Short mmCIF file of C-alpha atoms in Angstrom, two decimals:
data_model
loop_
_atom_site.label_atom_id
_atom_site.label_comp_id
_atom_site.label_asym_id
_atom_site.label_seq_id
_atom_site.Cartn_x
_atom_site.Cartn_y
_atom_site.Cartn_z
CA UNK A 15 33.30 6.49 4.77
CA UNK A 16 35.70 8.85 6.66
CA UNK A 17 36.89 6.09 8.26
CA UNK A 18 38.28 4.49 4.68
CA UNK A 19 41.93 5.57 3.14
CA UNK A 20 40.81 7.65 -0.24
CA UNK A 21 40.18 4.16 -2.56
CA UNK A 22 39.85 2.03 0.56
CA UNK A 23 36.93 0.22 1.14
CA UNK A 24 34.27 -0.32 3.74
CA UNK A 25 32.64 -3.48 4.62
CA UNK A 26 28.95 -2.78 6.52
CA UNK A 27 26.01 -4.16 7.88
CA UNK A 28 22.60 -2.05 8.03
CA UNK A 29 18.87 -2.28 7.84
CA UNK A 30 17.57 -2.51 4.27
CA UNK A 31 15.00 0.40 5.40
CA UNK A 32 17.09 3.22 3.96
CA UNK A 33 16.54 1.35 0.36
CA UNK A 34 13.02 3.05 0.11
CA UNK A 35 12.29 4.90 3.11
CA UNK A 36 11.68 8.75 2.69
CA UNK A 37 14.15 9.42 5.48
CA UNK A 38 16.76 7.06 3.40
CA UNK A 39 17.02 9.60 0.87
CA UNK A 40 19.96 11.53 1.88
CA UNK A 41 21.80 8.44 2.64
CA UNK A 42 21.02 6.80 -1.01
CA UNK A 43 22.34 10.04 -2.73
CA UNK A 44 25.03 9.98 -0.69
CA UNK A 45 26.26 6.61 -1.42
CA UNK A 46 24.97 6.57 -5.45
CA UNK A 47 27.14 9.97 -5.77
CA UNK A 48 30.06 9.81 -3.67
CA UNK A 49 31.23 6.12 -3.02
CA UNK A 50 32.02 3.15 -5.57
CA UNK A 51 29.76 0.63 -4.90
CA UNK A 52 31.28 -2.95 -5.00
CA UNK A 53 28.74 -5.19 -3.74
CA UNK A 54 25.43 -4.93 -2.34
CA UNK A 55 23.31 -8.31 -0.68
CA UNK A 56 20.04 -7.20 0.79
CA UNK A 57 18.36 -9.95 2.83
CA UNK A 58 14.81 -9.08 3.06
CA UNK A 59 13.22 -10.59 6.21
CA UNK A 60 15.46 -13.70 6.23
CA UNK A 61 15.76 -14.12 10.04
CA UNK A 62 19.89 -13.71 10.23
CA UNK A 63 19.90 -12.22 13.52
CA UNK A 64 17.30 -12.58 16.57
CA UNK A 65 16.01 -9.30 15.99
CA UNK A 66 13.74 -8.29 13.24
CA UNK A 67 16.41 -5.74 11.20
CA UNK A 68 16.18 -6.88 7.69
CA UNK A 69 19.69 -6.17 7.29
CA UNK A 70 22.02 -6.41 3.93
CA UNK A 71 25.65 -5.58 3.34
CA UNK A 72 27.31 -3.14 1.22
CA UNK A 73 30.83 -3.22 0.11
CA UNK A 74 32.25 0.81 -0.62
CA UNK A 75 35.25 2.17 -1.73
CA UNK A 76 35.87 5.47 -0.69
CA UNK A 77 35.85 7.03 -4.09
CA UNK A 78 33.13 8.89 -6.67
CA UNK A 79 31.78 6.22 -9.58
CA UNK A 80 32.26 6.80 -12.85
CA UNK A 81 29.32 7.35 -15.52
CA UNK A 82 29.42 3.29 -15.97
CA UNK A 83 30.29 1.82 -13.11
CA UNK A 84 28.30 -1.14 -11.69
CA UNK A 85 27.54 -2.80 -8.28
CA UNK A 86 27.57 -6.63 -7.99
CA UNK A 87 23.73 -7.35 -6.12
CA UNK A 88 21.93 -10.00 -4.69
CA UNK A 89 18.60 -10.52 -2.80
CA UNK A 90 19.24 -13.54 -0.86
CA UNK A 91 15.68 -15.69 -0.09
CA UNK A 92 17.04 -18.67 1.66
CA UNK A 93 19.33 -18.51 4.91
CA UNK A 94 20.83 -22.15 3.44
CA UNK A 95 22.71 -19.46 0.80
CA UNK A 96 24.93 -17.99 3.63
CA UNK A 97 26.99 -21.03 4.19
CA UNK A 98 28.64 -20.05 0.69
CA UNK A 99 27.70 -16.12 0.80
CA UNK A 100 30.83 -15.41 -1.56
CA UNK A 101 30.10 -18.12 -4.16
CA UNK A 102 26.21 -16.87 -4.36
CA UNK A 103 27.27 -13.38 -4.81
CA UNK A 104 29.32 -14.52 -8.30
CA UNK A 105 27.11 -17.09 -9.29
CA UNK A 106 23.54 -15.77 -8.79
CA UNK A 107 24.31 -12.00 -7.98
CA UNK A 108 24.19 -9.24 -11.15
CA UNK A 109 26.47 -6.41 -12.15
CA UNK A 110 23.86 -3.20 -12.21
CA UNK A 111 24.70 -0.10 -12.98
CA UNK A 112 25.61 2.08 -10.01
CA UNK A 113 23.33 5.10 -11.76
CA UNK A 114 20.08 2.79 -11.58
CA UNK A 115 19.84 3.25 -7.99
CA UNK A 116 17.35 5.62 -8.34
CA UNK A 117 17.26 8.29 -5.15
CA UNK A 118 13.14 7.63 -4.81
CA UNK A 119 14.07 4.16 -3.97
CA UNK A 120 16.89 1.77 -4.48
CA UNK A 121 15.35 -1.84 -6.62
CA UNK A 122 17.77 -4.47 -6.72
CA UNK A 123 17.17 -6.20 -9.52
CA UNK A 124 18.61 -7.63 -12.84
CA UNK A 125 19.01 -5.59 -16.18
CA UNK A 126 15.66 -7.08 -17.92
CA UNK A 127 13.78 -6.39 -14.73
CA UNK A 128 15.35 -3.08 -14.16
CA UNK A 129 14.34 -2.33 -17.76
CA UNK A 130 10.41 -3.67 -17.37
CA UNK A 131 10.50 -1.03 -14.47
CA UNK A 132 11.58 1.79 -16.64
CA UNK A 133 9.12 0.91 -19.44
CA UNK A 134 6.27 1.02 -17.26
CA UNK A 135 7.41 4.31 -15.40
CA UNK A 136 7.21 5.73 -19.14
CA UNK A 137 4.01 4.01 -20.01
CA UNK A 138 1.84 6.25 -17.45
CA UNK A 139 0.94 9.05 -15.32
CA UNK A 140 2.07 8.80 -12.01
CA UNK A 141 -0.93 7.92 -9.80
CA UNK A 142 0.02 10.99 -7.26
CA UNK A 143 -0.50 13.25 -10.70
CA UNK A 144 -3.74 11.08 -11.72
CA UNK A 145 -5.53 11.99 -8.57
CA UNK A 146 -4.33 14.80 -7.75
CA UNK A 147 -2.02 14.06 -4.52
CA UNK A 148 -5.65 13.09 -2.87
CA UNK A 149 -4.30 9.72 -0.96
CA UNK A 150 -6.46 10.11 2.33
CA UNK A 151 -6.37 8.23 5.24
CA UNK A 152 -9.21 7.10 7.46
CA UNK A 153 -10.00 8.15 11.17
CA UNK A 154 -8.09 8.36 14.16
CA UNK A 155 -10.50 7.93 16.74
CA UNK A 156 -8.41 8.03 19.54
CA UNK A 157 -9.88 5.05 21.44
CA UNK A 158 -11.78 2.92 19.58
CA UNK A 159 -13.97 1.25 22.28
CA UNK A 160 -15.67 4.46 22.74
CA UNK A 161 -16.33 5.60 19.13
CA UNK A 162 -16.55 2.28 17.10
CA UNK A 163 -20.27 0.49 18.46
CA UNK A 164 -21.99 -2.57 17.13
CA UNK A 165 -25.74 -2.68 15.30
CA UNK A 166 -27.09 -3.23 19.00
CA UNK A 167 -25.66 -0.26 20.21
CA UNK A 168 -26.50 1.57 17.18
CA UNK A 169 -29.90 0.39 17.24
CA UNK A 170 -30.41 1.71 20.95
CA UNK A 171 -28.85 5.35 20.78
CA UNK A 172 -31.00 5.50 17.60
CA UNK A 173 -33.85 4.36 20.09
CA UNK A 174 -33.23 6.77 22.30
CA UNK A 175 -33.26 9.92 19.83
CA UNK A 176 -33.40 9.77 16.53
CA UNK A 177 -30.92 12.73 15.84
CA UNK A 178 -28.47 10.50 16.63
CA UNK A 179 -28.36 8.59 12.83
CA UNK A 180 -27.18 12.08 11.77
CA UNK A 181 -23.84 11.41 13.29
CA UNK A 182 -23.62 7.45 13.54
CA UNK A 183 -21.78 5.92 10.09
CA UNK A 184 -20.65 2.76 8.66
CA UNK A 185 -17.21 1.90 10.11
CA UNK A 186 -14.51 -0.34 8.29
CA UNK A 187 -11.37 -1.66 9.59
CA UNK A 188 -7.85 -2.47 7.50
CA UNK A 189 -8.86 -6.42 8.10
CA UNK A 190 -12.81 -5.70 6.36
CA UNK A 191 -10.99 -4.23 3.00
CA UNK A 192 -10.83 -7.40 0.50
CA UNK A 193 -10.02 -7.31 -2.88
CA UNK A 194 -12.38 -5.45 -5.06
CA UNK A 195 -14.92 -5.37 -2.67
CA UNK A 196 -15.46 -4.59 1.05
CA UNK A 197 -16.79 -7.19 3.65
CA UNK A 198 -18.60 -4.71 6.14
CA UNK A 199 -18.57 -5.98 9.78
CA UNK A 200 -22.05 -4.02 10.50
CA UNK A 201 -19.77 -1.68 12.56
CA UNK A 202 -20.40 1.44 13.11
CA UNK A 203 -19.00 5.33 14.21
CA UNK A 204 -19.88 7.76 16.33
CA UNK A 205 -18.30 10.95 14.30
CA UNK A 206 -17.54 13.99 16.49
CA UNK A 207 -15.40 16.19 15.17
CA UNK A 208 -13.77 18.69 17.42
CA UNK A 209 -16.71 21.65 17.17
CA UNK A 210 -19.26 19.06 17.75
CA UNK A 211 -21.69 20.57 20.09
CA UNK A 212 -22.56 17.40 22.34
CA UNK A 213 -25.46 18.78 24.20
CA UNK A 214 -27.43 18.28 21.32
CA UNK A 215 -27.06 14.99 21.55
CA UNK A 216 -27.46 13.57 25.38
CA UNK A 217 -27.69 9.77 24.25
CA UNK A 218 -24.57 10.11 22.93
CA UNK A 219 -23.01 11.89 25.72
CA UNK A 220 -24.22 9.64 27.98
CA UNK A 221 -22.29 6.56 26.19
CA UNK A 222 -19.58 8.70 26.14
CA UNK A 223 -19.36 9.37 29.62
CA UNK A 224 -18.71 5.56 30.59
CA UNK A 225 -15.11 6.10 28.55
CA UNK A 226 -14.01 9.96 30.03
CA UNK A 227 -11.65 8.61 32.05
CA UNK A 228 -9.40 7.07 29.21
CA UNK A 229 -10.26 9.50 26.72
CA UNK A 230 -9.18 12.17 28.77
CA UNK A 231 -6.06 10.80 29.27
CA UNK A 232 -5.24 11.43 25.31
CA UNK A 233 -1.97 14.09 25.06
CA UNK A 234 -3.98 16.48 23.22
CA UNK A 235 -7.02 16.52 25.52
CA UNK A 236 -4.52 17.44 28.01
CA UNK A 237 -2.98 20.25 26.05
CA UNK A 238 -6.43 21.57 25.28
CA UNK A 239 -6.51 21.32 22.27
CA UNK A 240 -9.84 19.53 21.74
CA UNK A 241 -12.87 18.04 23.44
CA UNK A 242 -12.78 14.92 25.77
CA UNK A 243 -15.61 13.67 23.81
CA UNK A 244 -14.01 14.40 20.05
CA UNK A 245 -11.99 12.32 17.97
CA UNK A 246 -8.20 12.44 17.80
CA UNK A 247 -8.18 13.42 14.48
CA UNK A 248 -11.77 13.00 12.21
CA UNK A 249 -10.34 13.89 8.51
CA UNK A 250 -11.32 17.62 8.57
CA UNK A 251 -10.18 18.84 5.43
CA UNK A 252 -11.86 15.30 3.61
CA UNK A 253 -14.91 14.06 5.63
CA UNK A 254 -17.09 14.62 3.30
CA UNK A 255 -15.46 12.41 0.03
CA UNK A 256 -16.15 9.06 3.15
CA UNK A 257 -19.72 9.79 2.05
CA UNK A 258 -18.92 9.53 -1.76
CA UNK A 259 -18.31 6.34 -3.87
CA UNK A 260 -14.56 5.84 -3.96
CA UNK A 261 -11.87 3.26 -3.97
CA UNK A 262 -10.07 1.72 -0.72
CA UNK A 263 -7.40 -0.43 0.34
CA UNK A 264 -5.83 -1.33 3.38
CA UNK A 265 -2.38 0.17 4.43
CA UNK A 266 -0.75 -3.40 4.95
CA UNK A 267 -1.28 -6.28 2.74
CA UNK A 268 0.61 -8.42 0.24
CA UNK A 269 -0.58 -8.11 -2.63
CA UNK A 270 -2.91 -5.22 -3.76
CA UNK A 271 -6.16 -5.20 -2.09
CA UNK A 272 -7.66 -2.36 -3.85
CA UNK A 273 -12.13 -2.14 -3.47
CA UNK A 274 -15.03 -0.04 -4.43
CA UNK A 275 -17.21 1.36 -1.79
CA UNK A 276 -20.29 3.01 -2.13
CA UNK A 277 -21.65 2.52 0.99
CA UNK A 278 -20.79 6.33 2.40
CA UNK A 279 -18.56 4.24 5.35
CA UNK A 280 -15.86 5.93 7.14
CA UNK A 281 -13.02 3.84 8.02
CA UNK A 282 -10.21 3.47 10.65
CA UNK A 283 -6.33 5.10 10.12
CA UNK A 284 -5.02 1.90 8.41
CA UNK A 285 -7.45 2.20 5.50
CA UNK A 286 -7.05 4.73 2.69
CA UNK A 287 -8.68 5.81 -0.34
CA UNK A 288 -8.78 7.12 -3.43
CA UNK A 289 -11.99 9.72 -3.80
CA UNK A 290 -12.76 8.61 -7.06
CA UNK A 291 -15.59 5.87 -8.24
CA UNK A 292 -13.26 5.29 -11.44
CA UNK A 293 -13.38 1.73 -12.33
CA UNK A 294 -10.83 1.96 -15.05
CA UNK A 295 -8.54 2.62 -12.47
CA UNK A 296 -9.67 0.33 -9.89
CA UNK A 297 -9.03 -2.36 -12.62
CA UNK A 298 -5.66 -0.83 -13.09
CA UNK A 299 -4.40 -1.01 -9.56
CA UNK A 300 -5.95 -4.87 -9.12
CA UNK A 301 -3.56 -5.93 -12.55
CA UNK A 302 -0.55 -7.55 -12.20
CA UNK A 303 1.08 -5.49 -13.53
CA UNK A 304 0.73 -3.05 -10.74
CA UNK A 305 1.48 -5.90 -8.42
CA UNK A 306 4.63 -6.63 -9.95
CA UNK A 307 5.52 -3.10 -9.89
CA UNK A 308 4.55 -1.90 -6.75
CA UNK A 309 6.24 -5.14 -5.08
CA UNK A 310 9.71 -3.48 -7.00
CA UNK A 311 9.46 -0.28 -5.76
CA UNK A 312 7.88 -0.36 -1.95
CA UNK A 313 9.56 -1.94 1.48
CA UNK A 314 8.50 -4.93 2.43
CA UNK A 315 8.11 -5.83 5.76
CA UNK A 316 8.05 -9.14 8.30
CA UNK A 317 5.91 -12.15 5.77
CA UNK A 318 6.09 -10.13 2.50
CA UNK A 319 3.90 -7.82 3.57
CA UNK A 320 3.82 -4.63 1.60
CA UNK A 321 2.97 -0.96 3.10
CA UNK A 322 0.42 0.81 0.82
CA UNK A 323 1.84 3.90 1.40
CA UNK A 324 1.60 7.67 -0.58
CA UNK A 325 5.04 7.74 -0.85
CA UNK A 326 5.38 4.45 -2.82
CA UNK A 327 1.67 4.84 -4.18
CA UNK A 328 2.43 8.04 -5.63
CA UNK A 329 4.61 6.44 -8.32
CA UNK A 330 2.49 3.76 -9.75
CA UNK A 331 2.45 4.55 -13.68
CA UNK A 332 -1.15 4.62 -14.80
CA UNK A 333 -1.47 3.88 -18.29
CA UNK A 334 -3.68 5.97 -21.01
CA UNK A 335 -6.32 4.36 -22.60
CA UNK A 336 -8.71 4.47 -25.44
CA UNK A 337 -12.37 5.28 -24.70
CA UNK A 338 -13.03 1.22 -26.45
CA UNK A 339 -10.39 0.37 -23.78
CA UNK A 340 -11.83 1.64 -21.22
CA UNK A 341 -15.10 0.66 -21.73
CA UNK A 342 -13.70 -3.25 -22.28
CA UNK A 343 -11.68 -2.57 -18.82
CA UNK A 344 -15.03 -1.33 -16.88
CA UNK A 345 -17.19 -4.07 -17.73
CA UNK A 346 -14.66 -6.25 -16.62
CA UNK A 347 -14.55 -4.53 -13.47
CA UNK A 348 -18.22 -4.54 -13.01
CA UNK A 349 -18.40 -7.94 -13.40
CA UNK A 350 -15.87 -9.35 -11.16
CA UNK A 351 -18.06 -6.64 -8.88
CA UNK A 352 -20.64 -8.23 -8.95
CA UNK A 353 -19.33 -12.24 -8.59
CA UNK A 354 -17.73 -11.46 -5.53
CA UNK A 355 -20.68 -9.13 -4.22
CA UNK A 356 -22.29 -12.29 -5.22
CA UNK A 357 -25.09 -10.42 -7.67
CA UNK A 358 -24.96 -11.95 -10.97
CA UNK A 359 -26.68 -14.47 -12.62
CA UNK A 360 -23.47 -14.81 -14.91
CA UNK A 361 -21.43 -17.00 -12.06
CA UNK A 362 -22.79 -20.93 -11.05
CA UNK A 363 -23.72 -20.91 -7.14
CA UNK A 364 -21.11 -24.21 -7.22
CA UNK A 365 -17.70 -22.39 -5.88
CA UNK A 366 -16.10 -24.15 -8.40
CA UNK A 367 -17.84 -23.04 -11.33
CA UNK A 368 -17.30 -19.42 -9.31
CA UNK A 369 -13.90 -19.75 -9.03
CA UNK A 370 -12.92 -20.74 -12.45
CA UNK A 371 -15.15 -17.57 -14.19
CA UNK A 372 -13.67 -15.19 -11.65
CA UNK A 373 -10.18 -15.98 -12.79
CA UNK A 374 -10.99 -16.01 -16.33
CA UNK A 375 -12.07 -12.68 -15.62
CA UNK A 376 -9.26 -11.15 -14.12
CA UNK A 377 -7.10 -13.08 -17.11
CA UNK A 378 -9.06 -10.72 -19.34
CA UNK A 379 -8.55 -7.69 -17.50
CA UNK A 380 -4.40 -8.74 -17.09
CA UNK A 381 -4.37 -9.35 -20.94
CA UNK A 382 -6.32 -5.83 -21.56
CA UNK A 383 -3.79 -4.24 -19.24
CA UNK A 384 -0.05 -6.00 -20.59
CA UNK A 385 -1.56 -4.18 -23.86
CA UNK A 386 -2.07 -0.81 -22.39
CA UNK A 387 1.35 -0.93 -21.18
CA UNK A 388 2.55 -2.27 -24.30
CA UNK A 389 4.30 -5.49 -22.81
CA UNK A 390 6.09 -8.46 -25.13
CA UNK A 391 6.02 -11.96 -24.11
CA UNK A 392 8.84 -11.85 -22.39
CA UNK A 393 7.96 -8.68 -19.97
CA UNK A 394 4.94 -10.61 -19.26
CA UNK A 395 6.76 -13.75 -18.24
CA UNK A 396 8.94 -11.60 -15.95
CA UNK A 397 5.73 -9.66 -14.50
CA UNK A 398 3.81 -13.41 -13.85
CA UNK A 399 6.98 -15.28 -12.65
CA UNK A 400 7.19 -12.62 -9.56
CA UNK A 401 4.37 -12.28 -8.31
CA UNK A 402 3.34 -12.69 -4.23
CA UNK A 403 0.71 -15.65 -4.97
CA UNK A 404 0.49 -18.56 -2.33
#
């Protein structure tokens, strides 16, 4: 903004990253405090140029807003709406207020939707508070071919000494986390944290051995700071909650993906989860209403795919309930459990008959929801008319 006359104005293109990224923080403060927003067009992953950027364009004046001064937006969806950019901006764009652009994360969005968003920030805890800042990644094993084995495998180092089940667990990967439930690969681990004392364990070692030369490659092999044989990094501080029931969702996906798992499995870095077997809130996070918000306030990326991140997790309102509620919310859970674990008599073996009782279900636990969050008619039209369904 240097650049501009005091009142002038600045015409830009950027990435639409600073929006919602952590590290765009300084720069949405910036802008929201010092500069008088004119127009803002963010084009999510429309493909203007060859490179994936996900730019927009912001028009500035080089001058602080006042208390009510708004910012003409638009998301554009269809590359068609460039050939008449200006026209779009008047006809479909929206004045918002220049104070709405929150510094957590700029939402550009119009006045009903920007009030929905409020409503449910108010109508909840913030899921960081509601667990307790425990968002926990999985594993880093540092090279996968060596750690992650098959049922064969498993079967044969088991074989060979039977000490070796002690350290061999279930292993999931981001692609085997489904809604409400997991789809388990039969994969397994081999978890060896960095005081592991391998000579107890010469099976192991010796399947080890056949990958030294690329796991000693690893930077922080070389630096000594661990083992050849160890994992990267093998959730110190957290190992232990794996073994627990809990809930667990891949970090990429578009829409929410969230599953129970109380199979003690350990999973790869791109899963997370929750270390709590609270199926009031796994109904929660599977509503559409969470969808709808979460979709508002994280950064989308190439396909409108989401990143189910802490620092956009963290804010997802999570609504009180009574114990009835809760209870009603539960059993709903259970049962859609159970219909896609395939282990109740309540659903027809005909997919059809499947398919039709599993919606209804989840129509029961959206409708049990909207009233926890206290939604109208109206909010509820805006939460089921955006939603990432295909």
């Amino acid at each position: 903004m240097a650049l501009a006359r005091p009142g002038g104005v600045l015409t830009f293109i950027s990435s639409n990253k600073f929006f919602r990224a952590g590290y765009g923080k300084p720069l949405r403060a910036y802008l929201r405090g010092n500069t008088r927003l004119k127009t803002v067009i963010d084009f999510g992953d429309l493909p203007i140029f060859e490179a994936t950027t996900y730019p927009c364009v912001l028009v500035a004046a080089a001058r602080p807003p006042d208390d009510e001064a708004t910012v003409q937006a638009l998301n554009v969806n269809r590359v068609a709406t460039l050939e008449r950019l200006a026209d779009a901006v008047q006809r479909d764009g929206w004045p918002q207020l220049q104070q709405s652009l929150r510094q957590d994360g700029w939402a550009l969005q119009p006045p009903q939707v920007m009030a929905l968003l409020e409503k449910l920030r108010g109508s909840g805890t913030p899921l960081g508070e509601y667990v307790n800042g425990r968002f926990y990644s999985g594993i880093k094993t540092g090279l996968n071919e060596a750690f992650a084995i098959d049922q064969p495998t498993r079967d044969q180092l088991i074989a060979e000494d039977t000490r070796n089940a002690e350290v061999i667990k279930p292993w999931l990967r981001g692609r085997d986390l489904k809604r409400w439930i997991v789809s388990w690969s039969h994969l397994y681990v081999i978890y060896i944290p960095w005081d592991f004392c391998i000579k107890k364990y010469p099976a192991i070692h010796r399947h080890l051995q056949r990958y030294k030369e690329p796991l000693m490659k690893r930077p922080e092999v070389r630096e000594g700071r661990h083992p050849w044989y160890t994992m990267s990094r093998y959730a110190a501080e957290y190992a232990d909650e794996f073994e627990k029931p809990k809930i667990v969702y891949p970090d990429i996906a578009k829409i929410p993906q969230f599953a129970y798992d109380a199979s003690g499995a350990y999973g790869v870095n791109t899963m997370y989860i929750l270390p709590t077997d609270e199926l009031y809130l796994l109904g929660v996070l599977n509503s559409s209403v969470v969808e709808f918000f979460y979709s508002q306030i994280s950064s989308a990326i190439r396909g409108d795919y989401l990143r189910f991140i802490a620092m956009y997790m963290k804010q997802v309102p999570i609504p009180d309930a009574t114990p009835a509620r809760r209870t009603a919310i539960k059993s709903l859970v259970r049962k859609l459990l159970d219909a896609h674990s395939g282990q109740t008599s309540e659903v027809s073996e005909t997919s059809e008959v499947s398919i039709a009782q599993i919606a209804q279900w989840e129509r029961e636990l959206n409708a049990l929801v909207y009233e926890l969050y206290g939604l109208t008619e109206e909010e509820i039209a805006i939460v089921e008319g955006r939603l990432n369904h295909e």
